[in-house]
XYZ file of C-alpha atoms in Angstrom:
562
model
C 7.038 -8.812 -77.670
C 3.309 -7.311 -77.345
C 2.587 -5.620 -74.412
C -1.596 -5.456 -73.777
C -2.354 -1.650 -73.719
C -1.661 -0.216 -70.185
C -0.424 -3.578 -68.695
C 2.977 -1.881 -68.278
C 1.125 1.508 -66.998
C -0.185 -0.876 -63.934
C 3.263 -1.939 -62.897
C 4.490 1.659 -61.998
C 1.577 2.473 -59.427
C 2.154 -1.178 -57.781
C 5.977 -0.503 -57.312
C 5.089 2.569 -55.776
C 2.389 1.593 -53.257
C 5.376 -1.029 -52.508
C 7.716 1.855 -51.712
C 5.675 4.115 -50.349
C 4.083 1.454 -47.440
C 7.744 0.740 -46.617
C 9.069 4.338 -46.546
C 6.076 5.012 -44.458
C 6.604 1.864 -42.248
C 10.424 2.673 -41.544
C 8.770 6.578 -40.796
C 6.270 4.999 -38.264
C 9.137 3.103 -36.760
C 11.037 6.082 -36.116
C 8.338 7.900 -34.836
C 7.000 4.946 -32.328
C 10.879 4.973 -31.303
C 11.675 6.370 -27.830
C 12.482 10.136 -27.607
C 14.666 11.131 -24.921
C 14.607 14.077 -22.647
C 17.875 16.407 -23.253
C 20.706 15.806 -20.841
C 19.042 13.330 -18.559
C 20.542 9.868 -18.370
C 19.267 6.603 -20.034
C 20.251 3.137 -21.601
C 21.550 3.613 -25.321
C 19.995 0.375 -25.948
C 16.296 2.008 -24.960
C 16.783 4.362 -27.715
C 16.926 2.048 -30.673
C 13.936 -0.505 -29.367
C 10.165 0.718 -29.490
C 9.377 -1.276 -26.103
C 12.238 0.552 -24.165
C 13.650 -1.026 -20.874
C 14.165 -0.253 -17.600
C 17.903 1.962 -16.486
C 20.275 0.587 -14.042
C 20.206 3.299 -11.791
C 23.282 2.830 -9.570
C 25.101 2.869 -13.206
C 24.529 5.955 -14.010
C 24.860 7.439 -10.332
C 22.781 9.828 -11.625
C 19.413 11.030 -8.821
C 17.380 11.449 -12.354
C 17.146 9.280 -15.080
C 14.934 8.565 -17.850
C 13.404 5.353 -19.137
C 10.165 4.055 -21.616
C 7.631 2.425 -19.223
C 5.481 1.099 -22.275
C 5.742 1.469 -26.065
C 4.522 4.417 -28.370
C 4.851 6.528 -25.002
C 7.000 9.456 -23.918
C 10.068 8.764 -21.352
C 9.146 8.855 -17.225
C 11.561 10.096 -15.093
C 12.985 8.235 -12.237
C 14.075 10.525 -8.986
C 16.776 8.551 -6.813
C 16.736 11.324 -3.764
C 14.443 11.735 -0.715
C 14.931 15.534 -0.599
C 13.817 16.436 -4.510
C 10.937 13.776 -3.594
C 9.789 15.365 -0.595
C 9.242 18.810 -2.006
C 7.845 17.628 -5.110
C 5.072 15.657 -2.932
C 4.549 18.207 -0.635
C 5.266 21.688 -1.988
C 4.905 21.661 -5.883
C 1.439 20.002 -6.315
C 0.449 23.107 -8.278
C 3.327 21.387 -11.147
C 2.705 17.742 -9.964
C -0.475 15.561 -9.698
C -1.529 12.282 -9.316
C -0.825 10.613 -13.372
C -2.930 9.596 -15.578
C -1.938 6.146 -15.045
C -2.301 5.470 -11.226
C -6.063 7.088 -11.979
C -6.297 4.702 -14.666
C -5.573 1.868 -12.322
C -8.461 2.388 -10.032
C -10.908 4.162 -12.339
C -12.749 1.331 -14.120
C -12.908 -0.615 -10.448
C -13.706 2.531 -7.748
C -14.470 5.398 -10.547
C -16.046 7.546 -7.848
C -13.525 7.295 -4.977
C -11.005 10.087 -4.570
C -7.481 7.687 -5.292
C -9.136 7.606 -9.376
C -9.253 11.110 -9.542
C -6.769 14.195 -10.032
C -6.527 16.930 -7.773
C -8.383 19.268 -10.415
C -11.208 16.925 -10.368
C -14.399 18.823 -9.831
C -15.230 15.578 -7.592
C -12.616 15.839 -5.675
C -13.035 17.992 -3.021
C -16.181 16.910 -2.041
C -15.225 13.278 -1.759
C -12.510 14.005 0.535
C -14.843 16.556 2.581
C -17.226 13.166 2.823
C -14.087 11.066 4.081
C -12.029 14.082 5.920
C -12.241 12.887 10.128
C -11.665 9.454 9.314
C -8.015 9.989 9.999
C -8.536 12.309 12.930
C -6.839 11.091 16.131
C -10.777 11.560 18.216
C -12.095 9.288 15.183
C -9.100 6.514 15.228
C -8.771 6.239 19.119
C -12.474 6.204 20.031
C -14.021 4.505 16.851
C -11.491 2.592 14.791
C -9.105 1.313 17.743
C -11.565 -0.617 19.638
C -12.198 -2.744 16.578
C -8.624 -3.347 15.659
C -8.025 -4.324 19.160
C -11.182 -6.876 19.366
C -9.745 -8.634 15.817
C -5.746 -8.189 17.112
C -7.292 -10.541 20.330
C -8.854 -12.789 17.609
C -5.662 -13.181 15.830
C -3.730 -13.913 18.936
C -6.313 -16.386 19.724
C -5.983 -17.978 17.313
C -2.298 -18.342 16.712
C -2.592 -19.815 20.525
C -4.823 -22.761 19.304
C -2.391 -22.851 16.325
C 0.489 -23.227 18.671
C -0.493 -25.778 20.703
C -1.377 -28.194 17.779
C 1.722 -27.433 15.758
C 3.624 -27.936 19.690
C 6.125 -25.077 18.388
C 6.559 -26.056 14.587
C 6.026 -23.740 11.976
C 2.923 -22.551 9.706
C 2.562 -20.680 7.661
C 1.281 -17.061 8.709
C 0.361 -15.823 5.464
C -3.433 -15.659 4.952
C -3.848 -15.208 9.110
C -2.417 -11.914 8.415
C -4.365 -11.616 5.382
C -7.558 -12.567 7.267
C -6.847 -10.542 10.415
C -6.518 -7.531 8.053
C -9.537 -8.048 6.338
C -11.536 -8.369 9.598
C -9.763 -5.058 10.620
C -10.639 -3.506 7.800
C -14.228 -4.414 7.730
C -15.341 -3.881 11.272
C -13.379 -0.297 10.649
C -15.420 0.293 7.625
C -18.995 -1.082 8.615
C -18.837 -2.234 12.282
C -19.482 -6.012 10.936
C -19.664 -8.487 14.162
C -18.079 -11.993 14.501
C -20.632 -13.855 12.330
C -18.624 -12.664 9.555
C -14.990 -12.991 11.139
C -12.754 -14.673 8.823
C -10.631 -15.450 12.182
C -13.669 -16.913 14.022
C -14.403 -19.174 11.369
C -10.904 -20.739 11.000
C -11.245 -20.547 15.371
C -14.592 -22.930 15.170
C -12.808 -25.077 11.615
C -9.831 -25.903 14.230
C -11.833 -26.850 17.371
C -12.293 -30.596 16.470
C -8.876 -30.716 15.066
C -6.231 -32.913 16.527
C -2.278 -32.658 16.258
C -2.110 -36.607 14.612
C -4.410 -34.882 11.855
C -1.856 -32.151 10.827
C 0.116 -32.674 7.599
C 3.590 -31.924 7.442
C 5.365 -30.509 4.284
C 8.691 -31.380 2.803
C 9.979 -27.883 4.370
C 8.867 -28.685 7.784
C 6.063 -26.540 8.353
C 2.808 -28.051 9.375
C 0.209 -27.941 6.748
C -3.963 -26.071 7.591
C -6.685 -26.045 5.629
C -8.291 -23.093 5.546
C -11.826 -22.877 5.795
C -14.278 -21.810 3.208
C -14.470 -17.831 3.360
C -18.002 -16.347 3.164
C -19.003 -14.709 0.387
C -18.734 -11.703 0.721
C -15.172 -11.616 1.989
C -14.309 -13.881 -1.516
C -15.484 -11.439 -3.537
C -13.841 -8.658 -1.770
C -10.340 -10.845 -2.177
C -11.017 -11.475 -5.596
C -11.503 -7.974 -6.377
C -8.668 -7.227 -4.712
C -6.572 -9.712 -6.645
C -8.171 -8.312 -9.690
C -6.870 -5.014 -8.434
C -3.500 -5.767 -8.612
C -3.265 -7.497 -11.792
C -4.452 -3.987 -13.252
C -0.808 -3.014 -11.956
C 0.807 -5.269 -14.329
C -0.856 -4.018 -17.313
C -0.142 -1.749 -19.856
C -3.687 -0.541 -20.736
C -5.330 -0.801 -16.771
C -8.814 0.210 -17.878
C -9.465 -1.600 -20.754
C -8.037 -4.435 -19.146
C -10.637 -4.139 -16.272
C -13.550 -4.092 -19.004
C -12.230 -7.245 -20.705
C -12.093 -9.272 -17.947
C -15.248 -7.760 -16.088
C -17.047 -8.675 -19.264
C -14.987 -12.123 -20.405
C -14.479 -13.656 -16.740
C -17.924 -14.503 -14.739
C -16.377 -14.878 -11.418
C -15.101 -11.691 -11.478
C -18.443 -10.029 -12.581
C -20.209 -11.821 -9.591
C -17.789 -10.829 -6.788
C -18.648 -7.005 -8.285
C -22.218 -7.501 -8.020
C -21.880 -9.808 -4.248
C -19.658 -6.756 -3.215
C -22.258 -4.265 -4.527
C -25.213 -5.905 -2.699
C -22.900 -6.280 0.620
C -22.491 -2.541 0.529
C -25.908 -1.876 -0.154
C -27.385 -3.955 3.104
C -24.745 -2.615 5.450
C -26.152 1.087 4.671
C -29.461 -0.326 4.754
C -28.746 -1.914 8.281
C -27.144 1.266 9.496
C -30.009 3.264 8.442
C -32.592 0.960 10.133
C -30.301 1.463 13.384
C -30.772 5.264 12.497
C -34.762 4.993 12.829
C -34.651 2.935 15.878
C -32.466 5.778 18.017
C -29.736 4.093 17.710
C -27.649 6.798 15.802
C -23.722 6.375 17.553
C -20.815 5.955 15.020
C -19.788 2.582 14.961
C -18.019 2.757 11.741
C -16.203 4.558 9.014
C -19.816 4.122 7.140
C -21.545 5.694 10.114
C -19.306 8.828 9.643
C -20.116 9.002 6.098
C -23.617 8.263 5.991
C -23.998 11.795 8.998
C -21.915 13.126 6.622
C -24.407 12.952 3.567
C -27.171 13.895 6.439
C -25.391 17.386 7.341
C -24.735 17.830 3.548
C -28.238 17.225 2.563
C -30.058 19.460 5.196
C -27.547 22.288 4.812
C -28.341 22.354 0.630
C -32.271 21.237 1.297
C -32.159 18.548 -0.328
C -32.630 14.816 0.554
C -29.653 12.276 1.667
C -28.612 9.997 -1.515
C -27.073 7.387 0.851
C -26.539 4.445 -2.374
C -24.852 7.085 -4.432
C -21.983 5.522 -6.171
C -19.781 8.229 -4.855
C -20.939 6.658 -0.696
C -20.476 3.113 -2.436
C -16.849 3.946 -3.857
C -15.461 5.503 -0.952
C -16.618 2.487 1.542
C -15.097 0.348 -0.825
C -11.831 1.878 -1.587
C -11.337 2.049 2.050
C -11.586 -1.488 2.602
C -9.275 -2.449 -0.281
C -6.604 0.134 0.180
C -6.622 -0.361 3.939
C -6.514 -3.868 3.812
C -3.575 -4.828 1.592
C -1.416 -2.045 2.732
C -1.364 -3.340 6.550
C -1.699 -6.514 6.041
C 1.399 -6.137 3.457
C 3.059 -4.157 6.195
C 2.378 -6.490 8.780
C 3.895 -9.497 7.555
C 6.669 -8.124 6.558
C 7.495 -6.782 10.315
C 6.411 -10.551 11.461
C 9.216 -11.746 9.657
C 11.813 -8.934 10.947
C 11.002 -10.377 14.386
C 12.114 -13.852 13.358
C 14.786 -12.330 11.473
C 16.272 -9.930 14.292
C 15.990 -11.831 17.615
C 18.079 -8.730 19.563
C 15.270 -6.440 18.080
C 12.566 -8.437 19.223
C 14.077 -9.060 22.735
C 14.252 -5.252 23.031
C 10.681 -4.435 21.773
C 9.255 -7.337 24.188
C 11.108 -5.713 27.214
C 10.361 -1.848 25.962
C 6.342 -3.218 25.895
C 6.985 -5.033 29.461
C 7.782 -1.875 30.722
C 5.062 0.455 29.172
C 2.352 -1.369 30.069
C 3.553 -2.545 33.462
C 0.395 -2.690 35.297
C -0.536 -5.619 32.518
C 2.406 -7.357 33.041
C 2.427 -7.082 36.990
C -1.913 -8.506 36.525
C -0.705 -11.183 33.876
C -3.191 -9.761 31.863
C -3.332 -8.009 27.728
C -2.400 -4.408 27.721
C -6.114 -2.559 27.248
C -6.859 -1.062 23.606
C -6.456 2.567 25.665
C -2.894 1.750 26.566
C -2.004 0.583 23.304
C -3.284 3.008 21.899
C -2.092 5.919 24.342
C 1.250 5.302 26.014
C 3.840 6.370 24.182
C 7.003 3.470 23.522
C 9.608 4.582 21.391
C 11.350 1.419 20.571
C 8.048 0.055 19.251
C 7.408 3.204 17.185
C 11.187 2.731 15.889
C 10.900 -1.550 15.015
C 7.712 -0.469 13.019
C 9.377 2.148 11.260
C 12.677 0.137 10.935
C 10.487 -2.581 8.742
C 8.755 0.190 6.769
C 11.970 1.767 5.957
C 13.968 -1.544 4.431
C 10.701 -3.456 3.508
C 7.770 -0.825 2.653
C 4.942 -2.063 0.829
C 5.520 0.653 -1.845
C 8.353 0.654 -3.293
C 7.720 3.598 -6.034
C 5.408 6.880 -5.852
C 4.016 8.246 -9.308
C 3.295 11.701 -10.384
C 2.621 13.312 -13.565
C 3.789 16.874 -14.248
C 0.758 19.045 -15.041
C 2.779 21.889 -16.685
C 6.397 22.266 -18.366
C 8.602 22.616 -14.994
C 12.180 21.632 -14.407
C 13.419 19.294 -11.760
C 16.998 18.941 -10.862
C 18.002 21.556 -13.094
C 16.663 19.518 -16.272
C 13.762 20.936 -18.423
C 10.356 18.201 -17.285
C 7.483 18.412 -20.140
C 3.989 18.234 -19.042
C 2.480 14.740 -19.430
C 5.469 13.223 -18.052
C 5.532 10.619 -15.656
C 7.710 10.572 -12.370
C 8.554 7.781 -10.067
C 10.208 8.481 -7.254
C 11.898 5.353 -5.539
C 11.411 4.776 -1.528
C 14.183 2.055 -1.210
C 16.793 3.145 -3.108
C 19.684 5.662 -2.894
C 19.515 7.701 0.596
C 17.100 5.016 1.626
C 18.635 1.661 1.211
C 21.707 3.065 -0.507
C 24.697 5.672 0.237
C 23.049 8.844 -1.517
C 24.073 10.690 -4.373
C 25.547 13.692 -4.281
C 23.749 16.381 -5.490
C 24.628 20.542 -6.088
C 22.534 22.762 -3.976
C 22.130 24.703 -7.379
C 20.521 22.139 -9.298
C 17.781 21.757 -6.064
C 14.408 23.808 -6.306
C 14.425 26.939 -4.135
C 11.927 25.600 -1.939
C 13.718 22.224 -1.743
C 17.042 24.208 -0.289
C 15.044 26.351 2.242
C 12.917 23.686 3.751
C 14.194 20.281 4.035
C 13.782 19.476 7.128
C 14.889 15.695 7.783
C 18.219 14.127 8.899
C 20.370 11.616 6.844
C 21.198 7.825 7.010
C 24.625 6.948 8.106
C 25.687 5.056 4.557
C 28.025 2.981 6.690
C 24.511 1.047 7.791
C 21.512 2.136 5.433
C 21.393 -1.124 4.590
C 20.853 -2.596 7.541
C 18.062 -3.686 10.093
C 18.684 -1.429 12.984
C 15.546 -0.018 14.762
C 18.135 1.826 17.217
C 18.570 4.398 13.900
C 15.182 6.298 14.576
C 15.927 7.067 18.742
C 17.348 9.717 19.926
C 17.959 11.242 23.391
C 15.314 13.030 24.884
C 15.769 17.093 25.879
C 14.370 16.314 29.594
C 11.192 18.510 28.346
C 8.746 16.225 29.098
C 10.445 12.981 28.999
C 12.664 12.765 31.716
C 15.678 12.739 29.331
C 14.865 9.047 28.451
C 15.292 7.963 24.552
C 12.502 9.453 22.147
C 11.243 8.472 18.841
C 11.910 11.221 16.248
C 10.110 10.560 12.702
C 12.435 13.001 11.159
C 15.264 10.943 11.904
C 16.198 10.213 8.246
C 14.595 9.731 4.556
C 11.307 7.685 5.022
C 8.427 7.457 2.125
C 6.842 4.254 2.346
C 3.669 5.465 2.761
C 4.411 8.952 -0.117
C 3.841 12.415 1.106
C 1.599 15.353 0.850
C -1.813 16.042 0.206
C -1.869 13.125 -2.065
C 0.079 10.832 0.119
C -1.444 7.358 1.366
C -5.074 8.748 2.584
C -5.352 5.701 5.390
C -1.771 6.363 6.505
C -2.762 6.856 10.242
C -5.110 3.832 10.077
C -2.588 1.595 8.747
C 0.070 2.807 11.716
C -2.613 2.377 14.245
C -3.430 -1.126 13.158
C 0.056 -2.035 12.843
C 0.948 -0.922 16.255
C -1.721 -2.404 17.920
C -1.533 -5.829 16.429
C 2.374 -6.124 16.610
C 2.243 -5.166 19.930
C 0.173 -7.246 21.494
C 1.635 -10.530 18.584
C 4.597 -9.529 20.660
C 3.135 -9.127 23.974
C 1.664 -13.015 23.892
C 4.435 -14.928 21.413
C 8.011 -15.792 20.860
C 9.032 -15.478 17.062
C 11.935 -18.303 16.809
C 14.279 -18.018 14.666
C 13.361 -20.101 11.250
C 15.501 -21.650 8.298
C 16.749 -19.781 5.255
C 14.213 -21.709 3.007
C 11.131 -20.371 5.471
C 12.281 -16.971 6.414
C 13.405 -15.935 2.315
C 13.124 -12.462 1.420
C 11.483 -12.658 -2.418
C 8.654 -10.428 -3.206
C 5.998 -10.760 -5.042
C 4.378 -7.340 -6.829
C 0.755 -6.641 -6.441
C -1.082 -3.763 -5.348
C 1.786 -3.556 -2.877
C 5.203 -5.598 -2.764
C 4.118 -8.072 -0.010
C 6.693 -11.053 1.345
C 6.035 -14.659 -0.874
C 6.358 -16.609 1.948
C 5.374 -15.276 6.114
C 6.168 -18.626 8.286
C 5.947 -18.625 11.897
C 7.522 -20.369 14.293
C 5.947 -19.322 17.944
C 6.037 -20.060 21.659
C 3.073 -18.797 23.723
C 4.440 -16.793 26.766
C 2.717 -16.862 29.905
C-alpha cells in the first residue's frame, strides 16, 4: 500500500498530544487531590476525592483533626477543646488572625468595616478607634439601654394584643423577634423614632382585627399577616439574607458581585440602604447646627468621633466616608441577627423548661420588688442595674447548648504548632463551641502537647460530663463568699467552657450589646407572660444555618400575667 508522504509522520505527534493531555490530566488530578497534614487525624475517604468531606469527630476522639472545606484547597483544622481555643483567641493573635475567608464573607458587602479586615490591616486600628466606647458600660447603660427598653415595651405590647386575639393559642413568634431586633438595633444605631417601628406598624395592622378573622393552621397555631415593612427595613433584611447566603458559598466575593450585578432587587436594597444612611447623618448633623448636639445614638458617637479626629489633624470632618457608612451598617446587621438569633432560641428554652422559667419569674419577682409590690414594669435602670443571678445563668444556659455560632475561624499567619502538631501558615482553624467539653464529655488531652501559655493560664472550670448535655441553668451559680453578697448564690462566668460569642480581641465586637438586649427583653417577656408548654411538632429543635444558626420554627404559646 502507498502511504502519501508524511501522512504516517502526522500520526506520531497526534498519539502523543493524546498521551501527553492524559498523563498531564491524571498529574493535575493528583495535584488538585487533598494533602494531609502529618499525624493529624482525617477520613481516608477525603484523601482519594478532590471535593474532600467533612470528619466525624467523636470517631476519631481526637481534639484536632483535619478535613478539605472546598476543593483545590489545603486541609483546615478542626480544634474539639475549650482550653487550646481559648488561648489561641486570646493569647496567640501574633500566630492567629481573622482568615481570609470570614474577610471574604463581608468584604464585597461592608469592605470598610473592621469584621472584613485582618488585624494587620492598616485600616484597622482606626476603625475600631472610631467604634471603641460603643461597648463601654457609661455608653450601653445611658445611651443604648433606654432604647432597648422603649422597643422591649413595644414587643410586650404587642404580644398582649396578640394574646388576647389568639385567647391563649399559639403563633408563631418568629419575625416578632426578628422585628423587635431590628427596631433595637436601629434606634441603637441612629436613634430612629416610632414612625419607622416595625412593631408599631404590626400594633396599628392589628387594631381593627377581630379573633373570628384569625386563620388557624393544620398545626394549631393561629395564622397573622404581617404587614408590609417600610423600605428601608426590607432592604436592610434583604441584605441581610443576602449576607448569609455568602456563608454557603465557596467563592463569597465573587458570589456577592454576581448577584449584586445579575439580581435587581438586591442592587436596590444596596442603594435604599445607602440613601437611608446618608439622611440619618444628614438629620443628625442638622440637629448638630441647631444646638442640639447630645448622643442619641451609636451614629452620634461616631459622627463626634470624626469631629475630634478632624480638628486634632486640621482637617475637615468627612462624615459620608464609606469607612462612617460601613461601620453604621455593620453594626446594624451584626447586632441584629445575633440577638435576635439568641433571643428566640432562649424563648423556646422557656417553653421547653417550665422549672427554669418558674425560677427565673420568681428570681425577677424578687429583684425588682418595688415593681411587683406597684404592679407596675421594672424601670430600664433596674433592669439594667440590679444584679439577678439566676437570670444571668438561664441566658447563659441557652447560649451554652443553643449559641448562635456554632464554629469560630482563624487562619494561622505564620508556621506554628498547635497541640503538639506542626500548623502551616495559610491554614484555616475552626474551633467548635458545642462540641466536646461543651455539649460533650471532653477529651483527654496531655499537658505536654498544650502551649506553655495554655498550661499557665487557663483559668475556667469544667462541665460535669454526667450533665453537659443538659438544660440546667443551676450549672453557672455558685455560693457567694459573704463579701458583698450576703452569702446568697452568685453568677460566676467562669463557671465552665463557654464561646458562643468567640474570644479575644477579635471576639464578637457587639458582645455586650447583644447581652444587654437579651437581658432586658427576656426579662421583662418574662416579667409580663407565661410561656406554656407547646407540642413536639411546635417546639422542634432543627436549625437552619445563616449568618448565625437560628431555631426554624419559634411558636409561642402565652398567658398575660397581671
Amino acid at each position: 500500500m502507498y502511504i502519501l508522504p508524511g501522512k504516517e509522520q502526522g500520526v506520531l505527534p497526534i498519539s502523543s498530544l493524546l498521551i501527553l493531555t492524559i498523563v498531564l490530566l491524571y498529574l493535575g488530578y493528583r495535584w488538585a487531590l487533598p494533602r494531609p497534614i502529618a499525624g493529624i487525624p482525617y477520613d481516608e475517604s477525603a484523601s482519594r476525592t478532590i471535593f474532600g468531606n467533612l470528619p466525624e469527630i467523636r470517631a476519631h476522639k481526637s481534639p484536632i483533626t483535619q478535613f478539605w472545606a472546598r476543593p483545590f484547597k489545603k486541609p483546615s483544622i478542626i480544634i474539639s477543646d475549650f482550653q487550646e481555643s481559648q488561648d489561641l483567641l486570646l493569647r496567640r493573635t501574633k500566630e492567629f488572625d481573622r482568615s481570609q475567608r470570614s474577610v471574604d464573607f463581608f468584604s464585597g458587602i461592608v469592605s470598610n468595616h473592621h469584621i472584613a479586615m485582618r488585624s494587620s490591616d492598616p485600616r484597622f486600628k482606626g476603625n475600631k478607634e472610631l467604634v471603641k466606647d460603643l461597648m463601654t458600660p457609661a455608653f450601653l447603660n445611658e445611651v443604648s439601654a433606654p432604647e432597648i427598653y422603649a422597643k422591649a415595651i413595644s414587643l410586650v405590647e404587642l404580644w398582649t394584643v396578640k394574646t388576647q386575639l389568639t385567647d391563649g393559642r399559639p403563633f408563631d413568634a418568629n419575625q416578632d423577634i426578628v422585628d423587635a431586633a431590628i427596631d433595637i438595633i436601629n434606634a441603637a444605631s441612629f436613634g430612629i423614632d416610632d414612625d419607622m417601628s416595625v412593631l408599631r406598624h404590626q400594633l396599628d395592622s392589628l387594631a381593627s382585627i377581630s379573633d373570628a378573622e384569625l386563620p388557624v393552621g393544620a398545626d394549631g397555631a393561629v395564622e397573622f399577616t404581617h404587614p408590609p415593612d417600610v423600605p428601608e427595613i426590607a432592604a436592610i433584611n434583604e441584605i441581610g439574607n443576602h449576607i448569609g447566603s455568602q456563608f454557603k458559598s465557596m467563592v463569597p466575593k465573587l458570589s456577592h458581585y454576581y448577584n449584586l450585578f445579575t439580581n435587581p432587587s438586591i442592587l436596590n436594597a444596596f442603594k435604599v440602604k445607602d440613601k437611608f444612611i446618608y439622611n440619618e447623618i444628614e438629620k443628625a448633623l442638622a440637629r448638630y447646627r441647631s444646638g442640639n448636639d447630645a448622643t442619641r445614638s451609636a451614629m452620634d458617637h461616631i459622627l463626634q468621633r470624626e469631629m475630634s479626629a478632624a480638628k486634632k489633624a486640621g482637617r475637615q470632618p468627612v462624615f459620608h466616608s464609606e469607612r462612617i457608612h460601613d461601620e453604621l451598617f455593620g453594626y446594624i446587621v451584626a447586632g441584629h441577627d445575633t440577638s435576635s438569633t439568641a433571643l428566640r432560641w432562649m424563648i423556646k428554652w422557656l417553653a421547653d423548661s417550665q422549672p427554669s422559667q418558674q425560677r427565673l419569674r420568681a428570681a425577677l419577682r424578687a429583684a425588682y420588688a418595688g415593681a411587683a409590690d406597684e404592679k407596675r414594669q421594672p424601670s430600664v435602670t433596674e433592669l439594667a442595674k440590679t444584679p439577678v443571678p439566676y437570670l444571668d445563668a438561664f441566658l447563659e444556659e441557652c447560649l451554652r447548648v443553643t449559641g448562635p455560632l456554632p464554629i469560630t475561624q482563624r487562619e494561622a499567619t505564620v508556621d506554628t504548632v498547635l497541640l503538639g502538631h506542626r500548623i502551616p501558615r495559610g491554614t484555616e482553624v475552626y474551633m467548635v463551641t458545642q462540641g466536646p467539653g461543651f455539649l460533650k464529655p471532653g477529651i483527654a488531652i496531655p499537658d505536654g502537647a498544650r502551649s506553655e501559655t495554655s498550661r499557665a493560664k487557663h483559668t475556667h472550670g469544667h462541665w460535669d460530663p454526667r450533665d453537659v448535655a443538659d438544660f440546667r441553668p443551676e450549672r453557672w451559680l455558685k455560693a457567694g463568699d459573704g463579701d458583698g453578697d450576703g452569702g446568697r448564690e452568685v453568677y460566676d462566668p467562669q463557671a465552665g467552657p463557654m464561646m458562643s460569642f468567640s474570644l479575644g480581641p477579635r471576639g464578637c465586637f457587639g458582645r455586650r450589646l447583644a447581652y444587654l438586649e437579651t437581658r432586658l427583653v427576656l426579662a421583662l417577656l418574662v416579667w409580663n407572660f407565661e410561656f406554656r408548654k407547646l407540642s413536639d411538632e411546635l417546639s422542634s429543635h432543627a436549625v437552619v444555618d445563616s449568618i448565625t444558626s437560628a431555631p426554624q420554627k419559634c411558636f409561642v404559646a402565652l398567658t398575660k400575667l397581671s
